[in-house]
Coordinates of C-alpha atoms in Angstrom, one line a residue:
X1 CA 9.3 -44.0 29.9
X2 CA 6.3 -45.7 28.5
X3 CA 3.2 -46.2 30.7
X4 CA 2.6 -49.9 30.1
X5 CA 0.7 -52.1 32.5
X6 CA 2.7 -54.6 34.6
X7 CA 0.7 -57.8 34.6
X8 CA 1.2 -60.5 37.2
X9 CA 2.1 -60.3 40.8
X10 CA 3.0 -57.0 42.6
X11 CA 1.6 -53.5 42.3
X12 CA 1.5 -52.5 38.6
X13 CA 2.9 -49.1 37.5
X14 CA -0.4 -48.3 35.8
X15 CA -2.3 -49.0 39.0
X16 CA 0.1 -46.7 40.8
X17 CA -0.8 -43.9 38.3
X18 CA -4.4 -44.1 39.3
X19 CA -3.5 -43.1 42.8
X20 CA -0.6 -40.8 42.0
X21 CA -2.5 -37.6 41.8
X22 CA -3.6 -37.8 45.4
X23 CA -0.2 -39.0 46.7
X24 CA 1.8 -36.3 44.9
X25 CA 0.8 -33.6 47.4
X26 CA 2.0 -35.7 50.4
X27 CA 5.6 -35.2 51.4
X28 CA 7.5 -38.4 52.0
X29 CA 10.4 -37.0 54.1
X30 CA 9.7 -33.6 55.4
X31 CA 7.3 -34.4 58.3
X32 CA 9.2 -37.5 59.6
X33 CA 7.8 -40.7 61.0
X34 CA 4.2 -39.4 61.6
X35 CA 3.9 -38.3 57.9
X36 CA 5.4 -41.6 56.8
X37 CA 2.9 -43.6 58.8
X38 CA 0.0 -41.5 57.5
X39 CA 0.8 -42.4 53.9
X40 CA 1.7 -46.0 54.5
X41 CA 5.5 -45.3 54.2
X42 CA 8.0 -46.8 56.6
X43 CA 10.8 -44.5 55.7
X44 CA 12.4 -42.0 58.1
X45 CA 14.8 -39.2 57.7
X46 CA 17.8 -41.4 58.4
X47 CA 17.1 -43.3 55.2
X48 CA 16.4 -40.2 53.2
X49 CA 19.9 -38.7 52.9
X50 CA 23.2 -39.8 51.4
X51 CA 26.7 -38.3 51.4
X52 CA 28.6 -38.1 48.1
X53 CA 32.1 -37.2 49.2
X54 CA 31.5 -33.9 51.1
X55 CA 28.1 -33.3 49.6
X56 CA 24.8 -34.3 51.2
X57 CA 21.9 -35.1 48.9
X58 CA 18.6 -36.9 49.1
X59 CA 19.0 -40.7 48.8
X60 CA 17.0 -40.6 45.6
X61 CA 17.3 -37.7 43.2
X62 CA 15.4 -36.6 40.1
X63 CA 16.9 -36.8 36.6
X64 CA 15.4 -34.2 34.3
X65 CA 17.0 -35.4 31.0
X66 CA 13.7 -36.2 29.2
X67 CA 11.8 -33.1 30.3
X68 CA 12.4 -31.5 27.0
X69 CA 12.0 -34.6 24.9
X70 CA 11.0 -38.2 26.0
X71 CA 12.5 -41.5 24.8
X72 CA 9.4 -41.8 22.6
X73 CA 10.4 -38.4 21.0
X74 CA 7.3 -36.5 22.3
X75 CA 7.7 -33.1 23.9
X76 CA 6.3 -32.9 27.4
X77 CA 4.2 -30.1 28.8
X78 CA 6.7 -27.6 30.2
X79 CA 4.3 -26.4 33.0
X80 CA 3.8 -30.0 34.1
X81 CA 7.6 -30.6 34.2
X82 CA 7.9 -27.5 36.5
X83 CA 5.1 -29.0 38.7
X84 CA 6.9 -32.3 38.9
X85 CA 10.2 -30.6 39.9
X86 CA 8.4 -28.6 42.6
X87 CA 6.4 -31.6 43.9
X88 CA 9.6 -33.6 44.1
X89 CA 11.1 -30.9 46.3
X90 CA 7.9 -31.0 48.5
X91 CA 8.5 -34.8 48.9
X92 CA 12.1 -34.3 50.2
X93 CA 14.0 -34.8 46.9
X94 CA 16.8 -32.3 47.0
X95 CA 19.1 -33.7 44.2
X96 CA 18.4 -32.6 40.6
X97 CA 20.5 -33.8 37.7
X98 CA 20.8 -32.1 34.3
X99 CA 23.3 -31.4 31.5
X100 CA 23.9 -28.9 28.8
X101 CA 23.6 -31.8 26.3
X102 CA 20.0 -32.4 27.3
X103 CA 17.9 -30.5 24.9
X104 CA 20.5 -29.3 24.2
X105 CA 20.4 -26.5 26.8
X106 CA 16.6 -26.5 27.3
X107 CA 16.5 -28.9 30.2
X108 CA 18.8 -26.6 32.2
X109 CA 16.3 -23.8 31.6
X110 CA 13.4 -26.0 32.8
X111 CA 15.3 -27.0 35.9
X112 CA 16.4 -23.4 36.7
X113 CA 12.8 -22.2 36.5
X114 CA 11.5 -25.2 38.5
X115 CA 13.8 -24.8 41.5
X116 CA 14.0 -21.0 41.6
X117 CA 11.6 -20.7 44.5
X118 CA 13.8 -22.9 46.7
X119 CA 17.2 -22.8 45.0
X120 CA 19.2 -22.6 48.2
X121 CA 17.6 -25.8 49.6
X122 CA 18.5 -28.1 46.7
X123 CA 21.6 -29.5 44.9
X124 CA 21.9 -28.8 41.2
X125 CA 24.1 -31.1 39.2
X126 CA 24.9 -30.5 35.5
X127 CA 27.5 -31.5 33.0
X128 CA 29.8 -30.1 30.3
X129 CA 32.0 -31.9 27.9
X130 CA 30.3 -32.3 24.5
X131 CA 31.2 -30.0 21.7
X132 CA 28.1 -27.8 22.1
X133 CA 27.8 -24.1 21.4
X134 CA 26.7 -22.8 24.8
X135 CA 24.5 -20.1 23.2
X136 CA 22.8 -21.8 20.3
X137 CA 22.9 -25.4 21.3
X138 CA 24.4 -26.4 18.0
X139 CA 26.4 -29.6 18.4
X140 CA 29.7 -30.1 16.7
X141 CA 31.6 -33.4 16.4
X142 CA 33.0 -35.1 19.4
X143 CA 34.0 -33.6 22.7
X144 CA 35.4 -30.3 24.0
X145 CA 36.9 -30.0 27.5
X146 CA 39.4 -27.3 26.7
X147 CA 39.7 -24.9 29.6
X148 CA 38.4 -21.9 27.8
X149 CA 35.4 -23.8 26.6
X150 CA 34.6 -25.1 30.1
X151 CA 34.6 -21.5 31.3
X152 CA 32.3 -20.4 28.5
X153 CA 30.0 -23.3 29.1
X154 CA 29.7 -22.7 32.8
X155 CA 28.8 -19.0 32.4
X156 CA 26.0 -20.0 30.1
X157 CA 24.9 -22.8 32.5
X158 CA 24.6 -20.3 35.4
X159 CA 22.3 -18.1 33.3
X160 CA 20.1 -21.0 32.2
X161 CA 19.9 -22.4 35.7
X162 CA 19.2 -18.9 37.2
X163 CA 21.8 -19.4 39.8
X164 CA 25.2 -18.1 40.9
X165 CA 26.8 -21.5 41.5
X166 CA 26.6 -25.1 40.3
X167 CA 26.6 -27.5 43.3
X168 CA 28.0 -30.5 41.3
X169 CA 29.6 -30.1 37.9
X170 CA 30.5 -33.2 36.0
X171 CA 32.7 -33.8 33.0
X172 CA 30.1 -35.6 30.9
X173 CA 32.6 -37.7 29.0
X174 CA 36.4 -37.7 29.1
X175 CA 38.0 -35.6 26.3
X176 CA 40.8 -37.8 24.7
X177 CA 42.6 -34.6 23.7
X178 CA 42.7 -32.7 27.0
X179 CA 44.7 -33.9 30.1
X180 CA 42.4 -34.4 33.0
X181 CA 44.8 -32.2 35.1
X182 CA 43.9 -29.3 32.8
X183 CA 40.2 -29.9 33.4
X184 CA 40.7 -30.2 37.2
X185 CA 42.7 -27.0 37.2
X186 CA 39.9 -25.1 35.4
X187 CA 37.4 -26.5 37.9
X188 CA 39.7 -25.5 40.8
X189 CA 39.7 -21.9 39.5
X190 CA 35.9 -21.9 39.1
X191 CA 35.6 -23.2 42.7
X192 CA 37.8 -20.4 43.9
X193 CA 35.4 -18.0 42.2
X194 CA 32.4 -19.6 43.9
X195 CA 30.9 -20.7 40.6
X196 CA 31.3 -24.4 41.2
X197 CA 31.2 -26.1 44.6
X198 CA 31.9 -29.8 43.8
X199 CA 32.9 -31.7 40.7
X200 CA 32.7 -35.2 39.3
X201 CA 33.3 -37.4 36.3
X202 CA 31.0 -39.6 34.2
X203 CA 31.8 -43.0 32.6
X204 CA 35.6 -42.2 32.8
X205 CA 38.6 -44.5 32.6
X206 CA 39.9 -45.7 36.0
X207 CA 43.3 -44.1 35.7
X208 CA 41.7 -40.8 34.7
X209 CA 39.6 -40.9 37.9
X210 CA 42.7 -41.5 40.0
X211 CA 44.6 -38.6 38.3
X212 CA 41.6 -36.3 38.6
X213 CA 41.1 -37.1 42.3
X214 CA 44.8 -36.5 43.0
X215 CA 44.6 -33.1 41.3
X216 CA 41.3 -32.0 42.9
X217 CA 39.2 -34.3 45.1
X218 CA 36.3 -35.7 43.2
X219 CA 32.9 -35.7 44.9
X220 CA 31.0 -38.1 42.7
X221 CA 31.2 -40.5 39.7
X222 CA 28.1 -40.9 37.5
X223 CA 27.7 -44.0 35.4
X224 CA 24.9 -46.3 34.3
X225 CA 24.2 -48.9 37.0
X226 CA 21.1 -51.0 37.7
X227 CA 20.1 -54.7 37.8
X228 CA 20.2 -54.5 34.0
X229 CA 23.8 -53.2 33.9
X230 CA 26.1 -54.1 36.7
X231 CA 29.4 -53.2 35.1
X232 CA 30.5 -50.7 37.8
X233 CA 30.6 -53.4 40.4
X234 CA 33.8 -54.9 39.0
X235 CA 36.2 -51.9 39.3
X236 CA 34.5 -48.6 39.5
X237 CA 32.6 -49.1 42.8
X238 CA 35.7 -50.5 44.5
X239 CA 37.8 -47.5 43.4
X240 CA 35.1 -45.1 44.5
X241 CA 35.1 -46.8 47.9
X242 CA 38.9 -46.6 48.1
X243 CA 39.0 -42.9 47.3
X244 CA 35.9 -41.9 49.3
X245 CA 33.9 -40.8 46.2
X246 CA 30.2 -41.0 45.9
X247 CA 28.4 -42.8 43.1
X248 CA 25.3 -41.7 41.2
X249 CA 23.7 -44.3 39.0
X250 CA 22.0 -43.0 35.8
X251 CA 19.3 -45.1 34.2
X252 CA 18.7 -46.9 37.6
X253 CA 15.5 -48.3 36.1
X254 CA 17.1 -49.6 32.9
X255 CA 15.5 -46.9 30.7
X256 CA 12.1 -48.2 31.9
X257 CA 12.8 -51.9 31.4
X258 CA 12.9 -52.8 35.1
X259 CA 9.5 -51.3 35.6
X260 CA 7.9 -53.7 33.2
X261 CA 7.4 -51.0 30.6
X262 CA 9.1 -53.1 27.9
X263 CA 8.0 -56.6 26.7
X264 CA 8.0 -58.7 23.6
X265 CA 5.3 -56.5 22.0
X266 CA 7.1 -53.2 22.5
X267 CA 7.8 -51.1 19.4
X268 CA 10.2 -48.2 19.5
X269 CA 9.7 -44.8 17.8
X270 CA 12.5 -43.7 15.4
X271 CA 14.9 -41.7 17.5
X272 CA 14.2 -43.8 20.7
X273 CA 17.6 -44.6 22.0
X274 CA 16.4 -48.1 23.2
X275 CA 15.8 -49.0 19.5
X276 CA 19.6 -49.3 19.0
X277 CA 20.4 -51.2 22.2
X278 CA 20.8 -54.9 21.6
X279 CA 19.7 -55.9 25.1
X280 CA 16.2 -54.9 24.0
X281 CA 16.3 -56.9 20.7
X282 CA 13.8 -59.7 20.1
X283 CA 16.5 -62.4 20.5
X284 CA 17.7 -61.0 23.9
X285 CA 14.5 -59.9 25.5
X286 CA 13.3 -63.3 26.6
X287 CA 16.4 -63.9 28.8
X288 CA 16.5 -60.4 30.2
X289 CA 12.8 -60.4 31.1
X290 CA 13.7 -62.8 33.9
X291 CA 14.8 -59.7 35.8
X292 CA 11.3 -58.2 35.5
X293 CA 9.8 -61.5 36.8
X294 CA 12.2 -61.4 39.8
X295 CA 11.3 -57.8 40.5
X296 CA 7.6 -58.6 40.4
X297 CA 8.1 -61.4 42.9
X298 CA 9.9 -59.2 45.3
X299 CA 7.3 -56.4 44.8
X300 CA 4.7 -58.8 46.0
X301 CA 6.9 -59.9 48.9
X302 CA 7.7 -56.3 50.0
X303 CA 4.3 -54.7 49.2
X304 CA 6.0 -52.4 46.7
X305 CA 6.3 -51.9 42.9
X306 CA 9.0 -53.3 40.6
X307 CA 10.5 -49.8 40.2
X308 CA 10.7 -49.4 44.0
X309 CA 12.4 -52.7 44.4
X310 CA 15.0 -51.8 41.7
X311 CA 15.8 -48.5 43.3
X312 CA 15.8 -49.9 46.9
X313 CA 18.2 -52.6 45.7
X314 CA 20.7 -49.9 44.5
X315 CA 20.4 -48.0 47.9
X316 CA 21.1 -51.3 49.7
X317 CA 24.4 -51.8 47.8
X318 CA 26.4 -49.0 49.4
X319 CA 25.5 -46.1 51.7
X320 CA 27.2 -43.6 49.3
X321 CA 25.0 -44.5 46.2
X322 CA 22.3 -42.0 45.2
X323 CA 20.3 -43.0 42.1
X324 CA 18.7 -40.3 39.9
X325 CA 15.6 -41.9 38.2
X326 CA 14.1 -39.7 35.5
X327 CA 10.5 -39.3 34.6
X328 CA 8.0 -37.0 33.0
X329 CA 5.0 -38.3 34.9
X330 CA 4.0 -37.1 38.4
X331 CA 2.9 -40.5 39.6
X332 CA 6.1 -42.1 38.6
X333 CA 8.1 -39.4 40.5
X334 CA 6.0 -40.1 43.6
X335 CA 6.4 -43.9 43.1
X336 CA 10.2 -43.5 42.7
X337 CA 10.5 -41.3 45.8
X338 CA 8.7 -43.9 47.9
X339 CA 11.4 -46.4 47.2
X340 CA 13.2 -44.9 50.2
X341 CA 10.5 -46.6 52.3
X342 CA 11.5 -50.1 51.1
X343 CA 14.0 -51.8 53.4
X344 CA 15.8 -55.1 53.1
X345 CA 17.3 -57.1 55.9
X346 CA 21.0 -58.2 55.4
X347 CA 19.7 -61.7 54.6
X348 CA 17.3 -60.3 52.0
X349 CA 20.1 -58.3 50.4
X350 CA 22.2 -61.4 50.1
X351 CA 19.3 -63.4 48.7
X352 CA 18.3 -60.7 46.2
X353 CA 21.9 -60.1 45.1
X354 CA 22.3 -63.9 44.4
X355 CA 19.1 -64.0 42.4
X356 CA 20.2 -61.0 40.3
X357 CA 23.7 -62.4 39.7
X358 CA 22.1 -65.7 38.5
X359 CA 20.4 -63.9 35.6
X360 CA 22.9 -63.4 32.8
X361 CA 21.8 -60.2 30.8
X362 CA 22.1 -60.7 27.1
X363 CA 23.1 -58.0 24.6
X364 CA 25.0 -54.7 24.8
X365 CA 23.9 -51.8 26.9
X366 CA 24.7 -49.2 24.2
X367 CA 25.3 -49.0 20.5
X368 CA 29.0 -49.3 19.7
X369 CA 29.5 -45.7 18.6
X370 CA 28.0 -44.4 21.9
X371 CA 29.8 -47.0 24.0
X372 CA 33.1 -45.8 22.5
X373 CA 32.8 -42.6 24.7
X374 CA 32.8 -44.6 27.9
X375 CA 35.9 -45.8 29.8
X376 CA 38.2 -43.3 27.9
X377 CA 41.5 -42.3 29.5
X378 CA 42.6 -38.7 29.3
X379 CA 46.0 -38.1 27.6
X380 CA 49.0 -37.4 29.9
X381 CA 49.9 -33.9 30.7
X382 CA 52.8 -32.6 28.6
X383 CA 56.0 -32.6 30.6

């Protein structure tokens, strides 16, 4: 995420960075109401936790995807990434999201080292499913959720994460060549061995989710969801509610867009995924920047930042939603965690939802070759 100033009303992200160092040491959740008042936060422990199926997590997690390589293709300082992970835990964040594909492999190593001192007090989520050699990180074409490959991948994940179990294991994308019942059966066996505690799916087809849940109850679904991309509202969220499955939004800040980090002057480095997303193209940005204006207005109104409003909006949609904003900057982690202190009345939620719905986002969220991996249905099991 770029560190661009947010001009206009509301508290700017750069202004927050100036104060971030002092705030980073102050826990948001752990010391309850007195601690919250001391640091100007109105949150209390009852707003700090969420249930995803049978799994309890902090209401806001930390995505560590970019801790080995940022959107801008720079390589962050590994010691600082460890510091951010540990400071997040100090502030009550107990939900950490990774994947073997991030790095590949390296992000799991960073997370494993970061949480090692308090491993038993946090929830580690990671993902399998791409065609990745679990030892070398070499990526082959397409996907691989064959049962034998899942087992090999999980054994390597456990070593990288320095743990004996994975709290929440997702299938990163649905393999069109492997019945989801075979995947669920493999996870069921890993659960019986104590190596996996809960499982989930990412960006799957709806029928695949039903079949997976019937075979082995699914704890959480992870998909992109934010003010910038509201696709899950139509069918995925209702199905999760019907089945009692939690929902974890990735990219809850719209890859930085909703913080005000992207404007008409933004240029993207080669390799930056946002360069290929048409919602950030010159012709579509003017319409989509209306969301940033809306967030700034609400930031002023609620004495918060645009990022905090965007995250609090997600929390206000359903009590079983737990977003996982990612960052490589300490101050941004502190800022994001403080979104739990932002509260909306029911009338404010209705007002804000109506304002968001009135803004028609222009452009596609992902390049077509990437989008093709979302919404896939697994093949039927052979009779």
